[in-house]
mmCIF file of C-alpha atoms in Angstrom:
data_model
loop_
_atom_site.group_PDB
_atom_site.id
_atom_site.type_symbol
_atom_site.label_atom_id
_atom_site.label_comp_id
_atom_site.label_asym_id
_atom_site.label_seq_id
_atom_site.Cartn_x
_atom_site.Cartn_y
_atom_site.Cartn_z
ATOM 1 C CA MET A 20 107.595 186.832 12.470
ATOM 2 C CA THR A 21 104.691 185.754 10.278
ATOM 3 C CA GLU A 22 101.592 184.016 11.623
ATOM 4 C CA ASP A 23 102.479 180.911 9.592
ATOM 5 C CA PHE A 24 105.964 180.773 11.083
ATOM 6 C CA ALA A 25 104.647 181.322 14.616
ATOM 7 C CA ALA A 26 102.134 178.502 14.195
ATOM 8 C CA ALA A 27 104.804 176.192 12.780
ATOM 9 C CA GLU A 28 107.082 177.039 15.697
ATOM 10 C CA ARG A 29 104.382 176.195 18.234
ATOM 11 C CA THR A 30 103.876 172.842 16.527
ATOM 12 C CA ALA A 31 107.612 172.153 16.507
ATOM 13 C CA LEU A 32 107.867 173.076 20.183
ATOM 14 C CA ARG A 33 105.040 170.705 21.098
ATOM 15 C CA GLY A 34 106.891 167.927 19.314
ATOM 16 C CA LEU A 35 110.147 168.661 21.144
ATOM 17 C CA LEU A 36 108.429 168.874 24.527
ATOM 18 C CA GLY A 37 106.623 165.618 23.828
ATOM 19 C CA THR A 38 109.923 163.878 23.163
ATOM 20 C CA LEU A 39 111.606 165.307 26.267
ATOM 21 C CA LYS A 40 108.639 164.609 28.549
ATOM 22 C CA GLN A 41 108.570 160.969 27.434
ATOM 23 C CA GLU A 42 112.133 160.744 28.727
ATOM 24 C CA GLY A 43 111.146 162.387 32.015
ATOM 25 C CA LEU A 44 113.440 165.382 31.495
ATOM 26 C CA VAL A 45 111.028 168.323 31.815
ATOM 27 C CA PRO A 46 109.272 169.057 35.129
ATOM 28 C CA PRO A 47 106.253 171.421 34.935
ATOM 29 C CA GLU A 48 108.143 174.516 36.073
ATOM 30 C CA TRP A 49 110.746 174.010 33.337
ATOM 31 C CA GLU A 50 108.069 173.417 30.709
ATOM 32 C CA ARG A 51 106.608 176.843 31.447
ATOM 33 C CA ALA A 52 110.025 178.407 30.920
ATOM 34 C CA VAL A 53 110.545 176.540 27.641
ATOM 35 C CA ARG A 54 107.161 177.685 26.330
ATOM 36 C CA ALA A 55 107.818 181.267 27.402
ATOM 37 C CA VAL A 56 111.224 181.616 25.725
ATOM 38 C CA PRO A 57 111.429 180.389 22.088
ATOM 39 C CA ARG A 58 114.551 178.404 21.220
ATOM 40 C CA SER A 59 114.583 180.112 17.826
ATOM 41 C CA ALA A 60 115.536 183.400 19.518
ATOM 42 C CA TYR A 61 118.962 181.942 20.360
ATOM 43 C CA VAL A 62 119.762 180.357 17.007
ATOM 44 C CA PRO A 63 121.226 182.478 14.181
ATOM 45 C CA GLU A 64 119.517 182.963 10.854
ATOM 46 C CA ARG A 65 122.056 180.654 9.168
ATOM 47 C CA ILE A 66 122.790 177.164 10.462
ATOM 48 C CA TYR A 67 124.697 174.243 8.933
ATOM 49 C CA LEU A 68 123.178 170.821 8.313
ATOM 50 C CA GLY A 69 124.358 167.304 7.597
ATOM 51 C CA ASP A 70 127.802 165.772 7.388
ATOM 52 C CA ASP A 71 128.784 168.291 4.698
ATOM 53 C CA LEU A 72 127.684 171.244 6.850
ATOM 54 C CA GLU A 73 125.582 172.765 4.098
ATOM 55 C CA PRO A 74 124.241 176.236 4.991
ATOM 56 C CA CYS A 75 120.539 176.578 5.714
ATOM 57 C CA ASP A 76 119.071 180.071 5.944
ATOM 58 C CA ARG A 77 115.870 180.758 7.833
ATOM 59 C CA ALA A 78 114.697 183.192 5.150
ATOM 60 C CA ASP A 79 115.158 180.687 2.302
ATOM 61 C CA ALA A 80 114.091 177.438 3.974
ATOM 62 C CA PRO A 81 112.062 178.281 7.112
ATOM 63 C CA GLU A 82 110.559 174.806 7.532
ATOM 64 C CA THR A 83 113.909 173.031 7.299
ATOM 65 C CA TRP A 84 115.507 175.595 9.614
ATOM 66 C CA LEU A 85 112.690 175.219 12.142
ATOM 67 C CA ARG A 86 112.841 171.411 12.131
ATOM 68 C CA ALA A 87 116.553 171.536 12.889
ATOM 69 C CA VAL A 88 116.142 174.110 15.653
ATOM 70 C CA TYR A 89 113.436 172.114 17.450
ATOM 71 C CA ALA A 90 114.924 168.653 17.010
ATOM 72 C CA ASP A 91 116.423 167.092 20.125
ATOM 73 C CA ASP A 92 119.847 167.389 18.580
ATOM 74 C CA SER A 93 122.636 169.920 18.460
ATOM 75 C CA VAL A 94 122.563 172.579 15.729
ATOM 76 C CA VAL A 95 125.803 173.754 14.124
ATOM 77 C CA THR A 96 125.716 177.554 14.224
ATOM 78 C CA GLN A 97 129.222 178.380 12.973
ATOM 79 C CA ILE A 98 131.895 176.807 10.801
ATOM 80 C CA ASN A 99 135.607 177.511 10.530
ATOM 81 C CA ASP A 100 135.541 179.958 13.466
ATOM 82 C CA GLY A 101 133.486 182.310 11.313
ATOM 83 C CA GLU A 102 135.935 182.384 8.390
ATOM 84 C CA ASP A 103 134.745 181.760 4.822
ATOM 85 C CA PRO A 104 136.139 178.361 3.712
ATOM 86 C CA GLY A 105 135.850 179.395 0.059
ATOM 87 C CA GLU A 106 134.673 177.314 -2.857
ATOM 88 C CA GLY A 107 135.514 173.675 -2.170
ATOM 89 C CA GLY A 108 137.330 174.516 1.060
ATOM 90 C CA GLU A 109 137.318 172.284 4.105
ATOM 91 C CA ARG A 110 134.385 172.873 6.464
ATOM 92 C CA TRP A 111 134.471 172.074 10.167
ATOM 93 C CA ALA A 112 132.031 172.861 12.946
ATOM 94 C CA SER A 113 133.262 175.496 15.393
ATOM 95 C CA SER A 114 130.129 176.339 17.404
ATOM 96 C CA SER A 115 126.734 174.831 18.052
ATOM 97 C CA ALA A 116 123.521 175.148 20.015
ATOM 98 C CA SER A 117 123.376 172.193 22.394
ATOM 99 C CA ALA A 118 120.719 169.507 22.134
ATOM 100 C CA PRO A 119 117.857 170.367 24.524
ATOM 101 C CA GLY A 120 117.771 166.865 25.990
ATOM 102 C CA ILE A 121 121.376 166.882 27.195
ATOM 103 C CA VAL A 122 120.992 170.408 28.605
ATOM 104 C CA PHE A 123 117.956 169.378 30.674
ATOM 105 C CA ARG A 124 119.755 166.231 31.828
ATOM 106 C CA MET A 125 122.770 168.255 32.934
ATOM 107 C CA LEU A 126 120.570 170.739 34.796
ATOM 108 C CA ARG A 127 118.853 167.872 36.613
ATOM 109 C CA MET A 128 122.222 166.377 37.551
ATOM 110 C CA ALA A 129 123.554 169.738 38.776
ATOM 111 C CA GLU A 130 120.268 170.647 40.552
ATOM 112 C CA VAL A 131 120.927 174.397 40.992
ATOM 113 C CA VAL A 132 123.287 176.946 39.145
ATOM 114 C CA ALA A 133 124.521 177.132 35.464
ATOM 115 C CA GLY A 134 127.600 179.010 34.311
ATOM 116 C CA ASP A 135 130.180 178.930 31.565
ATOM 117 C CA GLY A 136 133.510 180.463 30.607
ATOM 118 C CA ALA A 137 137.036 179.178 31.294
ATOM 119 C CA LEU A 138 137.482 181.875 33.951
ATOM 120 C CA GLY A 139 134.153 181.249 35.645
ATOM 121 C CA HIS A 140 132.619 184.204 37.475
ATOM 122 C CA ALA A 141 134.592 185.132 40.573
ATOM 123 C CA GLY A 142 132.174 187.908 41.538
ATOM 124 C CA GLY A 143 129.420 185.482 42.484
ATOM 125 C CA ALA A 144 131.595 182.774 44.049
ATOM 126 C CA PRO A 145 131.604 180.532 45.917
ATOM 127 C CA TYR A 146 129.026 178.389 44.124
ATOM 128 C CA ASP A 147 127.304 175.156 45.072
ATOM 129 C CA ARG A 148 127.132 173.969 41.453
ATOM 130 C CA LEU A 149 128.964 174.825 38.225
ATOM 131 C CA VAL A 150 127.788 173.499 34.843
ATOM 132 C CA ALA A 151 129.823 173.811 31.640
ATOM 133 C CA THR A 152 128.205 173.728 28.209
ATOM 134 C CA CYS A 153 131.352 172.935 26.235
ATOM 135 C CA SER A 154 133.758 169.995 26.409
ATOM 136 C CA VAL A 155 137.139 170.263 28.116
ATOM 137 C CA ARG A 156 140.277 168.148 28.146
ATOM 138 C CA SER A 157 141.384 169.548 31.491
ATOM 139 C CA VAL A 158 139.425 171.338 34.204
ATOM 140 C CA PRO A 159 140.191 175.090 34.365
ATOM 141 C CA ARG A 160 141.600 175.968 37.766
ATOM 142 C CA PRO A 161 139.133 178.864 38.350
ATOM 143 C CA TRP A 162 136.225 176.400 38.269
ATOM 144 C CA LEU A 163 137.621 174.535 41.273
ATOM 145 C CA GLU A 164 138.510 177.735 43.070
ATOM 146 C CA GLN A 165 134.996 179.151 42.684
ATOM 147 C CA VAL A 166 133.053 176.106 43.929
ATOM 148 C CA ARG A 167 132.804 175.607 47.677
ATOM 149 C CA PRO A 168 134.016 172.355 49.321
ATOM 150 C CA GLY A 169 131.340 169.746 48.826
ATOM 151 C CA GLY A 170 130.062 171.536 45.719
ATOM 152 C CA VAL A 171 129.749 169.946 42.284
ATOM 153 C CA VAL A 172 131.399 170.672 38.934
ATOM 154 C CA LEU A 173 129.671 169.063 35.935
ATOM 155 C CA THR A 174 131.338 169.241 32.538
ATOM 156 C CA PRO A 175 131.370 167.374 29.219
ATOM 157 C CA TRP A 176 134.737 165.738 28.591
ATOM 158 C CA GLU A 177 136.756 165.127 25.452
ATOM 159 C CA SER A 178 139.947 163.299 24.579
ATOM 160 C CA PRO A 179 141.888 163.472 21.286
ATOM 161 C CA TRP A 180 140.073 160.271 20.325
ATOM 162 C CA ILE A 181 136.448 160.938 21.213
ATOM 163 C CA CYS A 182 134.050 163.360 22.881
ATOM 164 C CA TYR A 183 131.767 161.122 24.882
ATOM 165 C CA GLY A 184 131.536 161.582 28.648
ATOM 166 C CA LEU A 185 130.048 163.812 31.314
ATOM 167 C CA LEU A 186 132.306 164.290 34.336
ATOM 168 C CA ARG A 187 130.635 165.002 37.689
ATOM 169 C CA MET A 188 133.158 165.995 40.348
ATOM 170 C CA THR A 189 132.880 166.963 44.016
ATOM 171 C CA VAL A 190 135.292 169.636 45.242
ATOM 172 C CA ASP A 191 137.194 168.908 48.464
ATOM 173 C CA ASP A 192 138.721 171.117 51.170
ATOM 174 C CA ALA A 193 142.092 171.181 49.405
ATOM 175 C CA GLY A 194 140.653 172.754 46.257
ATOM 176 C CA THR A 195 140.923 169.567 44.207
ATOM 177 C CA ALA A 196 138.041 167.442 42.948
ATOM 178 C CA SER A 197 137.209 163.857 42.087
ATOM 179 C CA GLY A 198 134.268 162.077 40.578
ATOM 180 C CA ARG A 199 132.925 159.746 37.916
ATOM 181 C CA PHE A 200 132.144 159.807 34.220
ATOM 182 C CA SER A 201 128.676 159.320 32.765
ATOM 183 C CA PRO A 202 128.412 158.294 29.061
ATOM 184 C CA HIS A 203 126.708 159.746 25.998
ATOM 185 C CA SER A 204 127.653 163.394 25.621
ATOM 186 C CA ALA A 205 129.072 165.383 22.694
ATOM 187 C CA PHE A 206 129.796 169.112 22.966
ATOM 188 C CA MET A 207 132.107 171.511 21.158
ATOM 189 C CA LEU A 208 135.571 171.659 22.723
ATOM 190 C CA MET A 209 136.474 174.812 24.649
ATOM 191 C CA ARG A 210 138.272 177.093 22.209
ATOM 192 C CA ALA A 211 141.268 177.658 24.498
ATOM 193 C CA GLN A 212 141.939 173.908 24.649
ATOM 194 C CA ARG A 213 141.834 173.156 20.933
ATOM 195 C CA ALA A 214 144.999 171.771 19.380
ATOM 196 C CA ASP A 215 143.765 173.080 15.997
ATOM 197 C CA LEU A 216 145.417 170.235 14.093
ATOM 198 C CA ARG A 217 142.927 168.882 11.579
ATOM 199 C CA ILE A 218 144.904 167.902 8.493
ATOM 200 C CA PHE A 219 148.464 166.798 7.659
ATOM 201 C CA ARG A 220 149.644 170.174 6.385
ATOM 202 C CA ASP A 221 148.851 171.695 9.790
ATOM 203 C CA VAL A 222 151.651 169.546 11.234
ATOM 204 C CA VAL A 223 154.239 169.287 8.459
ATOM 205 C CA SER A 224 155.056 172.124 6.060
ATOM 206 C CA ASP A 225 156.975 171.897 2.795
ATOM 207 C CA ALA A 226 160.166 173.058 4.547
ATOM 208 C CA HIS A 227 160.058 170.285 7.129
ATOM 209 C CA ARG A 228 161.975 167.017 6.805
ATOM 210 C CA PRO A 229 160.177 164.809 9.294
ATOM 211 C CA ASP A 230 161.100 161.341 10.474
ATOM 212 C CA GLU A 231 158.149 159.036 10.071
ATOM 213 C CA SER A 232 157.097 156.223 12.335
ATOM 214 C CA GLY A 233 154.098 153.983 12.243
ATOM 215 C CA SER A 234 152.256 151.108 13.808
ATOM 216 C CA GLY A 235 150.766 148.030 12.259
ATOM 217 C CA LEU A 236 148.015 148.035 14.850
ATOM 218 C CA PRO A 237 145.110 150.357 13.995
ATOM 219 C CA PRO A 238 143.420 151.784 17.090
ATOM 220 C CA TRP A 239 140.046 150.633 15.774
ATOM 221 C CA ARG A 240 141.230 147.024 16.034
ATOM 222 C CA VAL A 241 141.690 147.563 19.759
ATOM 223 C CA ALA A 242 138.486 149.446 20.558
ATOM 224 C CA GLY A 243 136.257 148.540 17.618
ATOM 225 C CA ASP A 244 132.906 150.310 17.672
ATOM 226 C CA ASP A 245 132.733 150.322 21.480
ATOM 227 C CA LEU A 246 132.408 154.017 22.374
ATOM 228 C CA ALA A 247 133.090 153.359 26.060
ATOM 229 C CA ALA A 248 136.339 151.572 25.159
ATOM 230 C CA GLN A 249 137.364 154.435 22.871
ATOM 231 C CA PHE A 250 136.650 156.897 25.671
ATOM 232 C CA ALA A 251 138.650 154.891 28.219
ATOM 233 C CA MET A 252 141.620 154.623 25.869
ATOM 234 C CA GLY A 253 141.446 158.327 25.076
ATOM 235 C CA LEU A 254 141.730 159.092 28.787
ATOM 236 C CA ARG A 255 144.885 156.979 29.046
ATOM 237 C CA LEU A 256 146.465 158.283 25.810
ATOM 238 C CA ARG A 257 145.794 161.996 26.154
ATOM 239 C CA ASP A 258 148.828 163.115 24.148
ATOM 240 C CA VAL A 259 148.178 160.963 21.089
#
């Protein structure tokens, strides 16, 4: 790391902390941890920017790379599950570093322990709190089994329509859980729950002779630009 890069990183960190502190997300003990552990250490040398997911390499464009890493926004760190899309091939985000603001907000809501993985961590169970850092469309059973009655599971939630909510659930004595959604969240979907259907040829091959059906009512006419309405409809129409 050069002195110029280190100085630029300190400046970028001050800007990020200033933004988060204005929103009341960073208590003093967390600020010390953020200053002690650089975010850049957890972001790969190549990231992907913009709607077209153009690659940005730290070695070639350090200032652009640093701005993206220390923005209060998610950073796409992988496309196409690590496969080369080829010249002109379709690009889609398959992994990202979460926005710092939403991570701090989730930690404040959970109040104690962070963990991830569809199988949880049985060796340390039972837990008082479990926090997921990817979206799910259904709650993995091990999460409920590893949180004690009265404990909390906090996870981003996604439907086939939209990724939007945070679900905070309290586990009961029967090993089930219930809770409420909070808005404004967007995380990558857990890999094991992906349908992996992105374009028409993923569904219908040349050998297929499908029957087609359609509707004259576009879903956007029902929900419009209302994200909460889209989220509510996605919960009711999970198989669409």
